[in-house]
Short mmCIF file of C-alpha atoms in Angstrom, two decimals:
data_model
loop_
_atom_site.label_atom_id
_atom_site.label_comp_id
_atom_site.label_asym_id
_atom_site.label_seq_id
_atom_site.Cartn_x
_atom_site.Cartn_y
_atom_site.Cartn_z
CA UNK A 1 0.00 0.00 0.00
CA UNK A 2 1.30 3.52 -0.79
CA UNK A 3 3.06 5.39 1.95
CA UNK A 4 0.95 8.48 1.34
CA UNK A 5 -2.27 6.64 2.09
CA UNK A 6 -0.75 5.22 5.25
CA UNK A 7 0.17 8.73 6.41
CA UNK A 8 -3.26 10.11 5.63
CA UNK A 9 -4.95 7.43 7.69
CA UNK A 10 -2.49 8.07 10.52
CA UNK A 11 -3.34 11.77 10.52
CA UNK A 12 -7.05 11.03 10.72
CA UNK A 13 -6.63 8.50 13.48
CA UNK A 14 -4.56 10.91 15.59
CA UNK A 15 -7.63 12.85 16.55
CA UNK A 16 -9.09 9.84 18.32
CA UNK A 17 -6.38 7.32 19.14
CA UNK A 18 -2.60 7.68 19.01
CA UNK A 19 -2.21 3.92 19.22
CA UNK A 20 -3.60 3.51 15.74
CA UNK A 21 -0.97 5.83 14.24
CA UNK A 22 1.81 3.65 15.59
CA UNK A 23 0.80 0.82 13.29
CA UNK A 24 -0.35 2.75 10.22
CA UNK A 25 2.68 5.05 10.11
CA UNK A 26 5.37 2.65 11.33
CA UNK A 27 6.24 1.59 7.79
CA UNK A 28 7.82 4.99 7.18
CA UNK A 29 10.45 5.08 9.89
CA UNK A 30 10.90 1.44 10.78
CA UNK A 31 14.65 1.56 10.12
CA UNK A 32 15.44 4.66 12.18
CA UNK A 33 17.23 4.17 15.50
CA UNK A 34 16.84 6.39 18.59
CA UNK A 35 19.46 8.74 20.02
CA UNK A 36 19.06 8.82 23.78
CA UNK A 37 18.18 11.94 25.77
CA UNK A 38 15.92 12.16 28.78
CA UNK A 39 16.40 15.68 30.06
CA UNK A 40 14.69 18.97 29.37
CA UNK A 41 16.61 22.16 29.94
CA UNK A 42 17.26 25.76 29.04
CA UNK A 43 20.66 26.80 27.75
CA UNK A 44 21.73 30.37 28.47
CA UNK A 45 24.87 31.08 26.41
CA UNK A 46 25.74 34.08 28.56
CA UNK A 47 26.03 32.00 31.75
CA UNK A 48 26.38 28.33 30.89
CA UNK A 49 29.71 28.74 29.09
CA UNK A 50 31.48 30.58 31.87
CA UNK A 51 32.77 27.32 33.32
CA UNK A 52 33.75 24.91 30.55
CA UNK A 53 34.62 22.20 33.10
CA UNK A 54 31.11 21.79 34.44
CA UNK A 55 28.77 19.28 32.75
CA UNK A 56 26.91 20.59 29.70
CA UNK A 57 23.16 20.96 30.08
CA UNK A 58 22.59 17.76 28.15
CA UNK A 59 25.23 15.74 29.94
CA UNK A 60 23.50 12.46 29.17
CA UNK A 61 23.41 13.15 25.43
CA UNK A 62 25.95 10.73 23.88
CA UNK A 63 26.27 8.67 20.73
CA UNK A 64 25.48 5.13 21.83
CA UNK A 65 27.18 3.20 19.04
CA UNK A 66 28.09 3.30 15.38
CA UNK A 67 25.13 3.24 13.05
CA UNK A 68 22.73 4.94 15.47
CA UNK A 69 21.51 8.20 13.99
CA UNK A 70 19.74 11.14 15.59
CA UNK A 71 16.04 11.83 15.29
CA UNK A 72 15.79 15.50 16.15
CA UNK A 73 13.25 18.29 15.68
CA UNK A 74 13.92 22.03 15.40
CA UNK A 75 11.28 24.42 16.75
CA UNK A 76 11.25 28.20 16.71
CA UNK A 77 9.44 31.24 15.33
CA UNK A 78 9.53 31.93 11.59
CA UNK A 79 12.88 33.45 10.64
CA UNK A 80 14.73 32.36 13.79
CA UNK A 81 17.25 30.31 11.83
CA UNK A 82 15.95 26.75 12.14
CA UNK A 83 17.06 25.90 8.62
CA UNK A 84 20.53 27.34 9.07
CA UNK A 85 21.39 25.43 12.23
CA UNK A 86 19.53 22.26 11.25
CA UNK A 87 21.48 22.19 7.98
CA UNK A 88 24.79 22.62 9.78
CA UNK A 89 23.97 19.83 12.22
CA UNK A 90 22.80 17.67 9.34
CA UNK A 91 26.22 17.99 7.69
CA UNK A 92 28.04 17.45 10.97
CA UNK A 93 26.08 14.33 11.97
CA UNK A 94 25.53 12.87 8.51
CA UNK A 95 21.72 12.72 8.62
CA UNK A 96 19.21 14.29 6.23
CA UNK A 97 17.81 17.73 6.99
CA UNK A 98 14.11 17.66 6.11
CA UNK A 99 12.56 21.13 6.02
CA UNK A 100 8.83 21.12 5.45
CA UNK A 101 9.08 24.75 4.34
CA UNK A 102 11.31 23.61 1.47
CA UNK A 103 8.88 20.82 0.64
CA UNK A 104 6.09 23.40 0.40
CA UNK A 105 8.18 25.76 -1.76
CA UNK A 106 9.18 22.90 -4.07
CA UNK A 107 5.53 22.01 -4.51
CA UNK A 108 4.67 25.67 -5.13
CA UNK A 109 7.27 25.82 -7.90
CA UNK A 110 5.87 22.69 -9.51
CA UNK A 111 2.73 22.22 -11.53
CA UNK A 112 1.45 19.65 -9.05
CA UNK A 113 -2.15 19.44 -7.88
CA UNK A 114 -1.42 21.25 -4.61
CA UNK A 115 0.48 24.24 -6.03
CA UNK A 116 -2.46 26.63 -6.52
CA UNK A 117 -3.96 25.77 -3.14
CA UNK A 118 -0.62 26.28 -1.41
CA UNK A 119 -0.02 29.62 -3.13
CA UNK A 120 -3.14 31.12 -1.57
CA UNK A 121 -2.28 29.74 1.89
CA UNK A 122 1.35 30.93 1.89
CA UNK A 123 0.76 34.43 0.53
CA UNK A 124 -1.80 35.01 3.30
CA UNK A 125 0.67 33.90 5.96
CA UNK A 126 -1.49 31.00 7.10
CA UNK A 127 -0.30 27.59 8.29
CA UNK A 128 -0.51 24.79 5.78
CA UNK A 129 -2.98 22.11 6.88
CA UNK A 130 -1.84 18.93 8.60
CA UNK A 131 -3.11 16.83 5.71
CA UNK A 132 -1.03 18.68 3.10
CA UNK A 133 2.12 18.71 5.25
CA UNK A 134 1.80 15.00 6.01
CA UNK A 135 1.26 14.26 2.33
CA UNK A 136 4.44 16.14 1.35
CA UNK A 137 6.47 14.74 4.25
CA UNK A 138 5.41 11.17 3.53
CA UNK A 139 6.61 11.45 -0.05
CA UNK A 140 9.97 12.80 1.14
CA UNK A 141 10.40 10.02 3.72
CA UNK A 142 9.46 7.40 1.18
CA UNK A 143 12.10 8.72 -1.24
CA UNK A 144 14.70 8.83 1.55
CA UNK A 145 13.94 5.32 2.67
CA UNK A 146 14.41 4.08 -0.89
CA UNK A 147 17.90 5.66 -0.85
CA UNK A 148 18.80 4.04 2.47
CA UNK A 149 18.57 7.14 4.67
CA UNK A 150 18.57 6.58 8.43
CA UNK A 151 17.81 9.25 11.01
CA UNK A 152 16.68 12.82 10.33
CA UNK A 153 16.56 16.40 11.53
CA UNK A 154 13.07 17.82 11.03
CA UNK A 155 12.68 21.55 10.50
CA UNK A 156 9.16 23.01 10.42
CA UNK A 157 7.37 19.87 11.60
CA UNK A 158 5.55 19.35 13.87
CA UNK A 159 3.89 22.78 14.01
CA UNK A 160 0.78 21.73 15.93
CA UNK A 161 0.12 19.41 18.84
CA UNK A 162 -1.88 17.18 16.52
CA UNK A 163 1.16 16.79 14.25
CA UNK A 164 3.34 16.10 17.29
CA UNK A 165 0.93 13.40 18.41
CA UNK A 166 1.07 11.79 14.98
CA UNK A 167 4.88 11.82 15.05
CA UNK A 168 4.96 10.50 18.60
CA UNK A 169 2.82 7.59 17.52
CA UNK A 170 5.33 6.56 14.89
CA UNK A 171 8.83 7.15 16.12
CA UNK A 172 10.82 8.15 19.20
CA UNK A 173 12.01 11.72 18.80
CA UNK A 174 15.20 12.01 20.82
CA UNK A 175 15.56 15.76 21.19
CA UNK A 176 13.61 18.92 20.33
CA UNK A 177 15.76 22.05 19.99
CA UNK A 178 13.75 25.23 20.49
CA UNK A 179 15.60 28.23 19.06
CA UNK A 180 14.59 31.55 20.59
CA UNK A 181 15.26 35.11 19.41
CA UNK A 182 13.78 38.44 20.46
CA UNK A 183 10.94 39.64 18.25
CA UNK A 184 12.57 42.80 16.89
CA UNK A 185 15.49 40.75 15.63
CA UNK A 186 13.13 38.16 14.13
CA UNK A 187 11.24 40.80 12.17
CA UNK A 188 14.43 42.39 10.85
CA UNK A 189 15.81 38.99 9.82
CA UNK A 190 12.67 38.03 7.91
CA UNK A 191 12.50 41.35 6.06
CA UNK A 192 16.20 41.06 5.19
CA UNK A 193 16.02 37.56 3.69
CA UNK A 194 16.98 37.18 0.03
CA UNK A 195 17.20 34.20 -2.31
CA UNK A 196 19.28 33.83 -5.45
CA UNK A 197 16.80 33.14 -8.23
CA UNK A 198 19.35 30.96 -10.06
CA UNK A 199 21.19 28.85 -7.47
CA UNK A 200 18.58 29.05 -4.68
CA UNK A 201 21.14 30.25 -2.11
CA UNK A 202 19.80 31.98 1.01
CA UNK A 203 21.27 35.31 2.14
CA UNK A 204 20.35 38.21 4.39
CA UNK A 205 20.93 41.92 3.84
CA UNK A 206 19.86 43.01 7.35
CA UNK A 207 22.44 44.31 9.79
CA UNK A 208 20.93 43.87 13.24
CA UNK A 209 22.52 45.95 15.98
CA UNK A 210 20.44 46.09 19.17
CA UNK A 211 21.94 48.08 22.02
CA UNK A 212 21.94 46.80 25.59
CA UNK A 213 19.31 48.47 27.75
CA UNK A 214 17.17 47.87 30.83
CA UNK A 215 19.31 44.93 31.88
CA UNK A 216 18.98 43.16 28.53
CA UNK A 217 22.21 42.34 26.69
CA UNK A 218 22.91 43.84 23.31
CA UNK A 219 22.85 41.76 20.15
CA UNK A 220 24.69 42.05 16.87
CA UNK A 221 23.95 39.97 13.79
CA UNK A 222 25.98 40.78 10.70
CA UNK A 223 24.49 40.52 7.22
CA UNK A 224 24.99 37.33 5.23
CA UNK A 225 25.87 38.84 1.84
CA UNK A 226 25.75 36.82 -1.36
CA UNK A 227 28.83 36.04 -3.46
CA UNK A 228 29.42 38.39 -6.40
CA UNK A 229 27.83 36.02 -8.92
CA UNK A 230 24.54 36.10 -6.99
CA UNK A 231 24.43 39.78 -6.00
CA UNK A 232 22.38 40.91 -8.99
CA UNK A 233 20.03 37.91 -8.88
CA UNK A 234 18.51 38.29 -5.41
CA UNK A 235 14.77 38.09 -4.92
CA UNK A 236 12.52 38.41 -1.87
CA UNK A 237 10.21 35.60 -0.82
CA UNK A 238 6.58 36.66 -1.46
CA UNK A 239 5.68 35.95 2.19
CA UNK A 240 8.51 38.10 3.59
CA UNK A 241 6.50 41.30 4.00
CA UNK A 242 6.02 43.03 7.35
CA UNK A 243 2.28 42.33 7.44
CA UNK A 244 2.66 38.64 6.59
CA UNK A 245 5.63 38.13 8.94
CA UNK A 246 3.73 39.65 11.87
CA UNK A 247 0.74 37.48 11.04
CA UNK A 248 2.96 34.38 10.97
CA UNK A 249 4.36 35.30 14.38
CA UNK A 250 0.83 35.71 15.79
CA UNK A 251 -0.16 32.32 14.39
CA UNK A 252 2.97 30.79 15.88
CA UNK A 253 2.19 32.18 19.31
CA UNK A 254 -1.37 30.82 19.19
CA UNK A 255 -0.84 27.42 17.58
CA UNK A 256 2.78 26.32 17.75
CA UNK A 257 3.82 27.35 21.26
CA UNK A 258 1.72 24.48 22.69
CA UNK A 259 4.07 22.11 20.84
CA UNK A 260 6.86 23.38 23.09
CA UNK A 261 4.78 22.44 26.13
CA UNK A 262 4.06 19.04 24.56
CA UNK A 263 7.77 18.18 24.34
CA UNK A 264 8.69 19.96 27.57
CA UNK A 265 6.31 17.71 29.48
CA UNK A 266 8.08 14.70 27.96
CA UNK A 267 11.54 15.90 28.98
CA UNK A 268 12.75 16.29 25.40
CA UNK A 269 12.93 20.07 24.99
CA UNK A 270 16.18 22.05 24.90
CA UNK A 271 15.53 25.81 24.80
CA UNK A 272 18.41 27.75 23.27
CA UNK A 273 18.50 31.56 23.28
CA UNK A 274 20.47 32.73 20.26
CA UNK A 275 23.04 35.25 21.54
CA UNK A 276 23.84 36.70 18.12
CA UNK A 277 24.74 35.64 14.61
CA UNK A 278 26.17 32.35 13.39
CA UNK A 279 29.81 32.97 14.47
CA UNK A 280 28.72 33.52 18.06
CA UNK A 281 25.76 31.13 18.25
CA UNK A 282 27.07 28.04 16.44
CA UNK A 283 29.86 27.07 18.89
CA UNK A 284 27.56 27.70 21.84
CA UNK A 285 24.83 25.54 20.35
CA UNK A 286 27.37 22.75 19.83
CA UNK A 287 28.42 23.10 23.47
CA UNK A 288 24.79 22.79 24.56
CA UNK A 289 24.53 19.57 22.53
CA UNK A 290 27.89 18.15 23.67
CA UNK A 291 29.08 18.14 20.08
CA UNK A 292 32.27 19.36 18.44
CA UNK A 293 32.85 20.66 14.92
CA UNK A 294 36.51 19.88 14.26
CA UNK A 295 36.45 21.40 10.78
CA UNK A 296 35.03 24.64 12.16
CA UNK A 297 37.76 24.75 14.81
CA UNK A 298 40.45 24.12 12.22
CA UNK A 299 39.09 26.92 10.03
CA UNK A 300 39.09 29.33 12.97
CA UNK A 301 42.67 28.39 13.88
CA UNK A 302 43.96 28.75 10.31
#
């Protein structure tokens, strides 16, 4: 039976019984192994790195053996940088980065049956329905399974408690990383995003410089300029307007924040406050995860 139909039935059953989803959806991720973590914590980069000799906040987070791959989820408001950090961790750990936002954009660019429906949803800043997301995700997982993929880092899913319940019924998510960034920085980042219309590269023209005040630390995030060959080919995503971005943030607050509570209650949530741009945040995120990027260290030392 097709994977898509299995996923659709799992989504329907989630509203009444999570046990049913475990059997109907299990076909998808039957080969994926868990990566153990049982703690929930908040990582404050300003304080938790002062003493490098003390245990990291996820001290029990260790690779168990060769061949065991992570099954992680990235949460966070639109524009926080989920894709950037998930992609870096994907390369570091050797697991696929599956971004449902990319799946939606790929479908939008196609002439598939969902493209016109998705265009209306996205341009209005609304959340794509569970059924559509599960349909797209199931196709991606099916293709990955055929190529022998094991493990994953999900970015943009789950976005509702219902989606989280569906996922919980099928596989054991090891860790949920919740990236957090103050709202004024989020808005500036979203409005500064640019995409190369030829290569698809993602860049940002915003220079965010927030001064320290009222006991809150300052924050600086440098632009991420394109290479010369892309500079004249930059376009803005149609949903990156101030009105749509603010609407997306309101929707996130109302619908997606409960997903944080869902995983927090299960001891799987790591909350990470981004202290700045990638050069400052990346090493601190790795420290929070008890990971090390040797190539990044070698580049910095060169």
